[in-house]
GROMACS .gro file of C-alpha atoms in nm:
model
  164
    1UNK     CA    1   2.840   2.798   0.518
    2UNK     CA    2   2.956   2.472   0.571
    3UNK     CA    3   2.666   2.376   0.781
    4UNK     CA    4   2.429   2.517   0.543
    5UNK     CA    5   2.590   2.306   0.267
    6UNK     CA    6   2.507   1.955   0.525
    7UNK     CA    7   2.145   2.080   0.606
    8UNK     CA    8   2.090   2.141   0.234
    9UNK     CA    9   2.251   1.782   0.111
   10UNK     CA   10   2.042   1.649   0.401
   11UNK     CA   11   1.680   1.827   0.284
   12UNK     CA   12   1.697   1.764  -0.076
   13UNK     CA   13   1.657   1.380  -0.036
   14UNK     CA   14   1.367   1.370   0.234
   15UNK     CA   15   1.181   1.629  -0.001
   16UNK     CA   16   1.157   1.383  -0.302
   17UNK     CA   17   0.980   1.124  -0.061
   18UNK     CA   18   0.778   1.414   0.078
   19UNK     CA   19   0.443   1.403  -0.160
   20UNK     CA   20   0.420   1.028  -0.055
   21UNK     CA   21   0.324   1.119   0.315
   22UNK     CA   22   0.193   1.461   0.394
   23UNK     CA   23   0.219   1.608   0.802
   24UNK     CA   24  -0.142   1.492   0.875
   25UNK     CA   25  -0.094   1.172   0.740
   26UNK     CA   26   0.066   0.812   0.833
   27UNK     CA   27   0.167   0.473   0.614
   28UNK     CA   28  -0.079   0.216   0.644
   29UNK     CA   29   0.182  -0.014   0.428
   30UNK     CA   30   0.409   0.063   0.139
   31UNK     CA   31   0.707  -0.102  -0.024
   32UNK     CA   32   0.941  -0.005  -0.267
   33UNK     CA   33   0.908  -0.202  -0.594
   34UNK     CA   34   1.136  -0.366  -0.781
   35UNK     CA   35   1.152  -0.167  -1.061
   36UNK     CA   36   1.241   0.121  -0.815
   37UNK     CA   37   0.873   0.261  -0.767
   38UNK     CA   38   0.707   0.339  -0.472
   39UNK     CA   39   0.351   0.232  -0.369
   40UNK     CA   40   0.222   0.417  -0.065
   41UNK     CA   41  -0.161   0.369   0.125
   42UNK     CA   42  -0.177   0.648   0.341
   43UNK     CA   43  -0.459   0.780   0.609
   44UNK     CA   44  -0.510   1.122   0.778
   45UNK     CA   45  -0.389   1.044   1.123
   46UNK     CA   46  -0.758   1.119   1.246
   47UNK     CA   47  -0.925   0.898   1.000
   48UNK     CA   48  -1.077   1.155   0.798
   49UNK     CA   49  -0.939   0.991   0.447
   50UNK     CA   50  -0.747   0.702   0.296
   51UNK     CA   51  -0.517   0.690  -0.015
   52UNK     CA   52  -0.335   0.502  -0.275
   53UNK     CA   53   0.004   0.644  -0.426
   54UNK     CA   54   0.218   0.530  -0.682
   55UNK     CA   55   0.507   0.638  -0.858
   56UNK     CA   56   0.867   0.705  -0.893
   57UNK     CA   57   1.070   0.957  -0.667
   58UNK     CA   58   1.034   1.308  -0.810
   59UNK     CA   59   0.615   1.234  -0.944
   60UNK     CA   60   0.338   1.015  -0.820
   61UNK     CA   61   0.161   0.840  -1.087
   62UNK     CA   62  -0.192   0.702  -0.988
   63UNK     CA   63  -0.315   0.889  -0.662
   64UNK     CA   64  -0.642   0.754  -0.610
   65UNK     CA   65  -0.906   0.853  -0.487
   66UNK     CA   66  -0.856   1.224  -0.561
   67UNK     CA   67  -1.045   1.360  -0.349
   68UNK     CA   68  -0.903   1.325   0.020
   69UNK     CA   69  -1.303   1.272   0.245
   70UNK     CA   70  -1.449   1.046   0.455
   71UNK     CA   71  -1.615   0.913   0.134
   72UNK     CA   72  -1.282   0.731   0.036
   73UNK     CA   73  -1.287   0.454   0.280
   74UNK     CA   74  -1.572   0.302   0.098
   75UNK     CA   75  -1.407   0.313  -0.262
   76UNK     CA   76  -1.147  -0.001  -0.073
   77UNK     CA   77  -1.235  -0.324  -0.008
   78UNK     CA   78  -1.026  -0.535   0.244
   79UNK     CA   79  -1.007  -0.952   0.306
   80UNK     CA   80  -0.729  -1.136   0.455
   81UNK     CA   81  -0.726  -1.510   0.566
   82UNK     CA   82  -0.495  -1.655   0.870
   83UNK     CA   83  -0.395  -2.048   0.947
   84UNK     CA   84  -0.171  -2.069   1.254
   85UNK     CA   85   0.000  -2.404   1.326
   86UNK     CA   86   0.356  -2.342   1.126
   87UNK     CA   87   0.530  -2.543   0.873
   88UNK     CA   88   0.305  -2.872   1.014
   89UNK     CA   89  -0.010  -2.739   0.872
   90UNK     CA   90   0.115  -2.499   0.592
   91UNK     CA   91   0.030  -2.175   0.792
   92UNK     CA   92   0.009  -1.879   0.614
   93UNK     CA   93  -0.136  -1.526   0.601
   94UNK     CA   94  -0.283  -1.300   0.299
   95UNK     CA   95  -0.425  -1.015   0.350
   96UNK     CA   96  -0.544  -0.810  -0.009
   97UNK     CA   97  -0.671  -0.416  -0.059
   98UNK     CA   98  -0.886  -0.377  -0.360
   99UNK     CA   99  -1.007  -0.119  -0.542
  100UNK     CA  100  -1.086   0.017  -0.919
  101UNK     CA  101  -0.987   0.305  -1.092
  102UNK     CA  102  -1.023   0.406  -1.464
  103UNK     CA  103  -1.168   0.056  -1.584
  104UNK     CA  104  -0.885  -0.124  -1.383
  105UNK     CA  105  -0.895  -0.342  -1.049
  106UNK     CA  106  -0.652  -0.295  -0.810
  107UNK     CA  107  -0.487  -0.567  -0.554
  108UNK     CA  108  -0.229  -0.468  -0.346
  109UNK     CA  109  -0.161  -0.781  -0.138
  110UNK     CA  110   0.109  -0.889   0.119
  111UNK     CA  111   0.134  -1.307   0.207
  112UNK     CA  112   0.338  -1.490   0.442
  113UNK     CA  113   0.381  -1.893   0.380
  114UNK     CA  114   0.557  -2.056   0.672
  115UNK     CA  115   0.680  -2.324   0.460
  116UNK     CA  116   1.001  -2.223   0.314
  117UNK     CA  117   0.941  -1.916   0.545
  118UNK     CA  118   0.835  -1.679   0.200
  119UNK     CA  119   0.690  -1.349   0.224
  120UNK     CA  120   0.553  -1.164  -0.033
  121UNK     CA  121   0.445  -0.773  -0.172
  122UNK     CA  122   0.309  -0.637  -0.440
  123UNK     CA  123   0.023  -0.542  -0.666
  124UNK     CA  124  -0.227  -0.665  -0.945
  125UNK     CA  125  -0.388  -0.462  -1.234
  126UNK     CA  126  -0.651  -0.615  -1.400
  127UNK     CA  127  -0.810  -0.475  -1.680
  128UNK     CA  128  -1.122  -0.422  -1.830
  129UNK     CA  129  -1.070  -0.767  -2.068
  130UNK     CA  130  -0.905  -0.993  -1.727
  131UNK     CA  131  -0.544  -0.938  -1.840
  132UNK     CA  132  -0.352  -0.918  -1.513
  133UNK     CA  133   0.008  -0.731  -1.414
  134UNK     CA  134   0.173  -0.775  -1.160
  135UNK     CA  135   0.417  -0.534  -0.990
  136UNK     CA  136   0.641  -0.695  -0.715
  137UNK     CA  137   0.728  -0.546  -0.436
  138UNK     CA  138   1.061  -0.569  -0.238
  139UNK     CA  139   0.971  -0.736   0.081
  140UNK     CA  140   1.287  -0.576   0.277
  141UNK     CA  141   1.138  -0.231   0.225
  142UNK     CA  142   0.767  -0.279   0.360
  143UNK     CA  143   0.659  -0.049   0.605
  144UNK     CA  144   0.278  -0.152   0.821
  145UNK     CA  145   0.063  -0.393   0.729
  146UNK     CA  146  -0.269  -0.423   0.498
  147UNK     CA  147  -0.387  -0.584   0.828
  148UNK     CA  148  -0.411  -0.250   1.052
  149UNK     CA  149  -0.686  -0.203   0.839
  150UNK     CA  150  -0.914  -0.344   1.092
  151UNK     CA  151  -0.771  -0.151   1.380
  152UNK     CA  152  -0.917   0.203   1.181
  153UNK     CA  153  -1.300   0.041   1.221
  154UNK     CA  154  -1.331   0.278   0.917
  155UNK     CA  155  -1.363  -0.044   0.660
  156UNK     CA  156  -1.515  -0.346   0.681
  157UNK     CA  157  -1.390  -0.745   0.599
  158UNK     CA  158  -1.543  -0.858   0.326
  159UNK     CA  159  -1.526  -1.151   0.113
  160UNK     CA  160  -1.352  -1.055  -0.196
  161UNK     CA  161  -1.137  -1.358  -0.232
  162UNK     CA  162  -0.799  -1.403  -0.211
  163UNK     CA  163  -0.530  -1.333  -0.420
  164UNK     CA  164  -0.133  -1.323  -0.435
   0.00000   0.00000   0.00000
């Protein structure tokens, strides 16, 4: 009983995570935010899909695109921008993930300045009339990068500008 009792306390908190990655699946990135939310992009491990989460523990709240296909890689749109050279010639990196969803535009960005050595995380909603929120993320919990985008081949750089 006993060690029914320690698989059962250790279960129950790995099964409120669980709808964020499913067994076929892998994190492209994701970070917890600071409001204690979770934002998840996830791929099938054999390319066949990609997909934004959000939410809290125990319910995701925007899962987009719904439908998990091949179709969804072409409902992102990826950009970053690299300078190299260190704190003698401001080098940084941004790399942003956009998409739109109900009449809002989605960033989800992640920036590293090597002056003062700052890294960044989060996400900005637009809507329909330009108002912007933004949702930080907490920069100790990121897991991948926007950046192994381009390893997949399955979507393209393009020049959406750059924002953080």
């Amino acid at each position: 009983m006993k060690k029914f009792s320690i698989l059962i306390c250790f279960l129950i908190p790995l099964s409120f995570w669980a709808q964020y990655l499913l067994p076929n699946e892998e994190i492209i990135y994701s970070f917890d935010t600071k409001n204690g939310k979770r934002m998840s992009l996830v791929k099938d491990k054999t390319n066949k899909y990609i997909q934004y989460r959000f939410g809290t523990k125990n319910k995701i709240e925007i899962e987009f695109p719904k439908e998990r296909t091949k179709e969804s890689w072409k409902k992102f749109h990826y950009n970053s921008y690299w300078r190299g050279g260190g704190v003698q010639n401001a080098g940084m990196e941004i790399d942003n993930l956009q998409f739109k969803n109900n009449g809002f535009e989605y960033l989800l960005f992640r920036t590293y300045h090597a002056e003062g050595e700052i890294y960044s995380a989060g996400i900005i909603i637009t809507d329909s009339k330009g108002k912007e929120t933004r949702i930080s993320g907490n920069y100790n919990t990121v897991k991948g990068c926007i950046c192994d985008l381009q390893d997949t081949k399955m979507i393209e750089k393009e020049d959406i500008g750059l924002s953080f």
